[in-house]
Short mmCIF file of C-alpha atoms and ligand atoms in Angstrom, two decimals:
data_model
loop_
_atom_site.label_atom_id
_atom_site.label_comp_id
_atom_site.label_asym_id
_atom_site.label_seq_id
_atom_site.Cartn_x
_atom_site.Cartn_y
_atom_site.Cartn_z
CA MET A 1 0.00 0.00 0.00
CA LYS A 2 1.52 3.29 -1.14
CA ARG A 3 1.07 6.36 1.02
CA LEU A 4 0.30 9.54 -0.90
CA ALA A 5 0.40 13.14 0.27
CA ILE A 6 -1.41 15.87 -1.62
CA LEU A 7 -0.08 19.43 -1.48
CA ALA A 8 -2.59 22.09 -2.46
CA SER A 9 -3.02 25.81 -1.88
CA GLY A 10 -6.60 26.41 -2.95
CA SER A 11 -9.98 24.93 -3.63
CA GLY A 12 -8.77 21.39 -4.10
CA SER A 13 -11.26 20.08 -6.63
CA ASN A 14 -8.50 17.87 -8.03
CA ALA A 15 -7.54 16.74 -4.54
CA GLU A 16 -11.15 15.75 -3.95
CA LYS A 17 -11.26 13.63 -7.11
CA ILE A 18 -8.04 11.92 -6.04
CA MET A 19 -9.32 11.25 -2.51
CA ASP A 20 -12.53 9.87 -3.94
CA HIS A 21 -10.67 7.67 -6.41
CA PHE A 22 -8.44 6.08 -3.76
CA LYS A 23 -10.93 5.91 -0.89
CA ASN A 24 -11.40 2.14 -1.18
CA SER A 25 -8.20 1.33 -3.00
CA SER A 26 -5.92 -1.52 -2.01
CA LYS A 27 -3.07 0.09 -3.93
CA ALA A 28 -2.77 3.48 -2.27
CA SER A 29 -4.20 5.70 0.38
CA ILE A 30 -4.18 9.45 0.74
CA ALA A 31 -2.32 9.74 4.02
CA LEU A 32 -2.13 13.52 4.19
CA VAL A 33 -3.41 16.73 2.67
CA ALA A 34 -0.99 19.58 3.32
CA SER A 35 -1.50 23.25 2.57
CA ASN A 36 0.31 26.53 3.02
CA LYS A 37 -3.07 28.28 3.35
CA LEU A 38 -4.82 27.97 6.69
CA ASP A 39 -8.22 28.59 5.10
CA ALA A 40 -7.78 26.64 1.87
CA TYR A 41 -11.00 24.88 0.96
CA VAL A 42 -9.00 21.73 0.22
CA LEU A 43 -8.73 21.26 4.00
CA GLU A 44 -12.54 21.02 4.28
CA ARG A 45 -12.62 18.53 1.47
CA ALA A 46 -9.99 16.42 3.26
CA LYS A 47 -12.10 16.34 6.43
CA LYS A 48 -15.00 14.95 4.44
CA PHE A 49 -12.80 12.00 3.49
CA ASN A 50 -11.28 11.68 6.98
CA VAL A 51 -7.86 12.47 5.55
CA PRO A 52 -5.48 14.10 8.06
CA THR A 53 -4.45 17.65 7.25
CA PHE A 54 -1.33 19.67 7.90
CA THR A 55 -0.72 23.39 7.42
CA PHE A 56 2.54 25.25 7.32
CA THR A 57 3.95 28.64 6.36
CA ARG A 58 6.38 29.26 3.54
CA LYS A 59 9.11 29.90 6.09
CA GLU A 60 8.40 26.64 7.87
CA MET A 61 8.51 24.77 4.58
CA GLU A 62 11.82 26.40 3.74
CA ALA A 63 13.13 25.38 7.17
CA GLY A 64 12.29 21.73 6.45
CA VAL A 65 9.10 21.37 8.51
CA LEU A 66 7.05 19.92 5.64
CA LEU A 67 9.77 17.47 4.64
CA GLU A 68 9.98 16.28 8.23
CA LYS A 69 6.23 15.74 8.33
CA LEU A 70 6.26 13.78 5.05
CA LYS A 71 9.03 11.55 6.41
CA GLU A 72 7.22 11.07 9.70
CA GLU A 73 4.12 9.98 7.78
CA ASN A 74 6.14 7.56 5.62
CA ILE A 75 4.93 9.20 2.45
CA ASP A 76 5.91 7.40 -0.78
CA TRP A 77 4.50 9.84 -3.34
CA VAL A 78 3.85 13.57 -3.27
CA ILE A 79 1.03 14.87 -5.47
CA LEU A 80 0.92 18.57 -6.27
CA ALA A 81 -2.63 19.61 -7.03
CA GLY A 82 -2.69 23.39 -7.30
CA PHE A 83 0.23 24.00 -4.96
CA LEU A 84 1.47 27.53 -5.51
CA LEU A 85 4.74 27.79 -3.57
CA LYS A 86 8.16 27.07 -4.97
CA ILE A 87 9.25 23.79 -3.45
CA PRO A 88 12.63 23.70 -1.70
CA VAL A 89 15.19 21.65 -3.56
CA GLU A 90 15.82 19.40 -0.52
CA LEU A 91 12.17 18.38 -0.61
CA ILE A 92 12.29 17.61 -4.33
CA ARG A 93 15.48 15.59 -3.84
CA ALA A 94 13.83 13.58 -1.06
CA PHE A 95 11.26 12.23 -3.57
CA PRO A 96 13.19 11.47 -6.75
CA ASP A 97 10.70 10.55 -9.48
CA LYS A 98 8.05 10.35 -6.79
CA MET A 99 6.65 13.86 -7.02
CA VAL A 100 4.01 14.63 -9.61
CA ASN A 101 2.38 17.88 -10.67
CA ILE A 102 -0.53 18.80 -12.87
CA HIS A 103 -0.19 21.86 -15.05
CA PRO A 104 -3.28 23.39 -16.70
CA ALA A 105 -1.80 23.73 -20.20
CA LEU A 106 0.17 21.80 -22.77
CA LEU A 107 3.76 22.12 -21.57
CA PRO A 108 6.30 23.24 -22.65
CA LYS A 109 3.92 26.00 -23.73
CA TYR A 110 2.54 28.26 -21.01
CA GLY A 111 4.82 26.98 -18.27
CA GLY A 112 7.41 28.58 -16.05
CA LYS A 113 7.42 31.68 -13.92
CA GLY A 114 4.07 33.42 -13.46
CA MET A 115 2.22 30.72 -15.37
CA TYR A 116 -0.28 29.49 -12.82
CA GLY A 117 -4.04 29.63 -12.32
CA ALA A 118 -5.94 32.18 -14.39
CA HIS A 119 -2.70 33.60 -15.86
CA VAL A 120 -2.28 30.45 -17.91
CA HIS A 121 -5.76 30.58 -19.41
CA GLU A 122 -5.50 34.32 -20.07
CA ALA A 123 -2.23 33.76 -21.95
CA VAL A 124 -3.75 30.90 -23.96
CA LYS A 125 -6.71 33.13 -24.89
CA ALA A 126 -4.49 36.11 -25.75
CA ALA A 127 -2.43 33.93 -28.10
CA GLY A 128 -5.58 32.75 -29.91
CA GLU A 129 -4.70 29.09 -29.40
CA LYS A 130 -6.93 26.54 -31.12
CA GLU A 131 -6.42 24.06 -28.30
CA THR A 132 -5.17 23.73 -24.77
CA GLY A 133 -5.03 20.88 -22.29
CA ILE A 134 -3.34 19.41 -19.27
CA THR A 135 0.11 18.10 -18.53
CA ILE A 136 0.92 15.66 -15.76
CA HIS A 137 4.64 15.56 -15.11
CA LEU A 138 7.28 14.54 -12.62
CA VAL A 139 8.80 17.39 -10.69
CA ASN A 140 12.49 18.02 -10.88
CA GLU A 141 14.57 20.94 -9.78
CA ASN A 142 13.33 23.03 -12.71
CA TYR A 143 9.71 22.93 -11.75
CA ASP A 144 7.77 22.65 -15.05
CA GLU A 145 10.51 20.77 -16.87
CA GLY A 146 10.24 17.30 -15.33
CA LYS A 147 9.44 14.26 -17.42
CA ILE A 148 5.99 14.48 -19.01
CA ILE A 149 3.84 11.49 -18.09
CA PHE A 150 0.57 12.38 -19.74
CA GLN A 151 -1.15 15.09 -21.77
CA ALA A 152 -4.75 15.51 -22.87
CA HIS A 153 -6.03 18.12 -25.32
CA THR A 154 -9.24 20.09 -25.65
CA ALA A 155 -10.32 22.24 -28.60
CA LEU A 156 -10.91 25.99 -28.25
CA ASP A 157 -12.75 28.46 -30.44
CA GLU A 158 -12.92 32.23 -30.58
CA LEU A 159 -15.93 32.31 -28.23
CA ASP A 160 -13.93 30.77 -25.40
CA THR A 161 -13.02 33.06 -22.50
CA PRO A 162 -10.33 32.48 -19.87
CA ASP A 163 -13.12 31.18 -17.60
CA SER A 164 -14.53 28.75 -20.13
CA ILE A 165 -10.99 27.60 -20.93
CA ALA A 166 -10.43 26.99 -17.21
CA ALA A 167 -13.64 24.96 -17.05
CA LYS A 168 -12.60 22.78 -20.00
CA VAL A 169 -9.18 22.23 -18.44
CA HIS A 170 -10.65 21.34 -15.05
CA GLU A 171 -12.87 18.77 -16.71
CA LEU A 172 -9.81 17.07 -18.21
CA GLU A 173 -7.94 17.26 -14.92
CA HIS A 174 -10.75 15.63 -12.99
CA LYS A 175 -11.17 12.94 -15.60
CA TYR A 176 -7.52 11.92 -15.90
CA PHE A 177 -5.43 12.93 -12.89
CA PRO A 178 -6.56 10.17 -10.46
CA THR A 179 -6.11 7.33 -12.96
CA VAL A 180 -2.78 8.63 -14.24
CA ILE A 181 -1.55 8.69 -10.62
CA GLU A 182 -2.77 5.15 -10.11
CA GLU A 183 -0.88 3.94 -13.16
CA LEU A 184 2.27 5.70 -12.01
CA LEU A 185 2.29 3.75 -8.75
CA ASP A 186 2.92 0.39 -10.44
C1 LIG B 201 -5.58 23.21 -11.46
O1 LIG B 201 -6.02 23.81 -12.63
C2 LIG B 201 -4.17 22.73 -11.59
O2 LIG B 201 -3.81 22.40 -12.88
C3 LIG B 201 -3.39 23.93 -11.18
O3 LIG B 201 -4.13 24.50 -10.13
C4 LIG B 201 -5.51 24.21 -10.31
C5 LIG B 201 -6.03 23.66 -9.02
O4 LIG B 201 -7.42 23.56 -9.04
N1 LIG B 201 -2.03 23.57 -10.90
P1 LIG B 201 -8.20 22.85 -7.86
O5 LIG B 201 -7.76 23.55 -6.57
O6 LIG B 201 -7.82 21.42 -7.85
O7 LIG B 201 -9.64 23.07 -8.13
#
């Protein structure tokens, strides 16, 4: 049984899909939901699934508090689901090829600094892209440049807005992220 931790900073709709997917699994359990935001809605979602939660400040994370907690909880895999802080290199190195992120666009396009949340969808719209999608990738020291595990595409037209693009992307994320994680665990 693999022990997974989810790191999230916000609403956590992806985290919820993952918790739901693994709730009766014999392969993996969600052992922890950790957030840098005390009032992140993801913490409420975790309670609903009886998943323990942990909160920390950026400073604490940088001082190694989160890494310590993940070790204490014997975490095998770290899942980033809308986690907005830059992860300390020691933490990344502690989970080689065992840290996975979801990015709401088709990397290598629309990745890197400043490309998170609504900024991504606004940039996709501004560029007049005919499609966007999701990228699930391993995390290495250069954040959005880890090995790509999976991508899914969705078509766009000129009527799409950043909000409608976000909705299309979320739909893909919810559909694929839990199963892609499950396959990774093998
Ligand atoms: C997702 O779009 C994910 O790709 C990005 O942050 C968003 C999190 O959404 N990294 P939610 O909190 O899971 O609803």
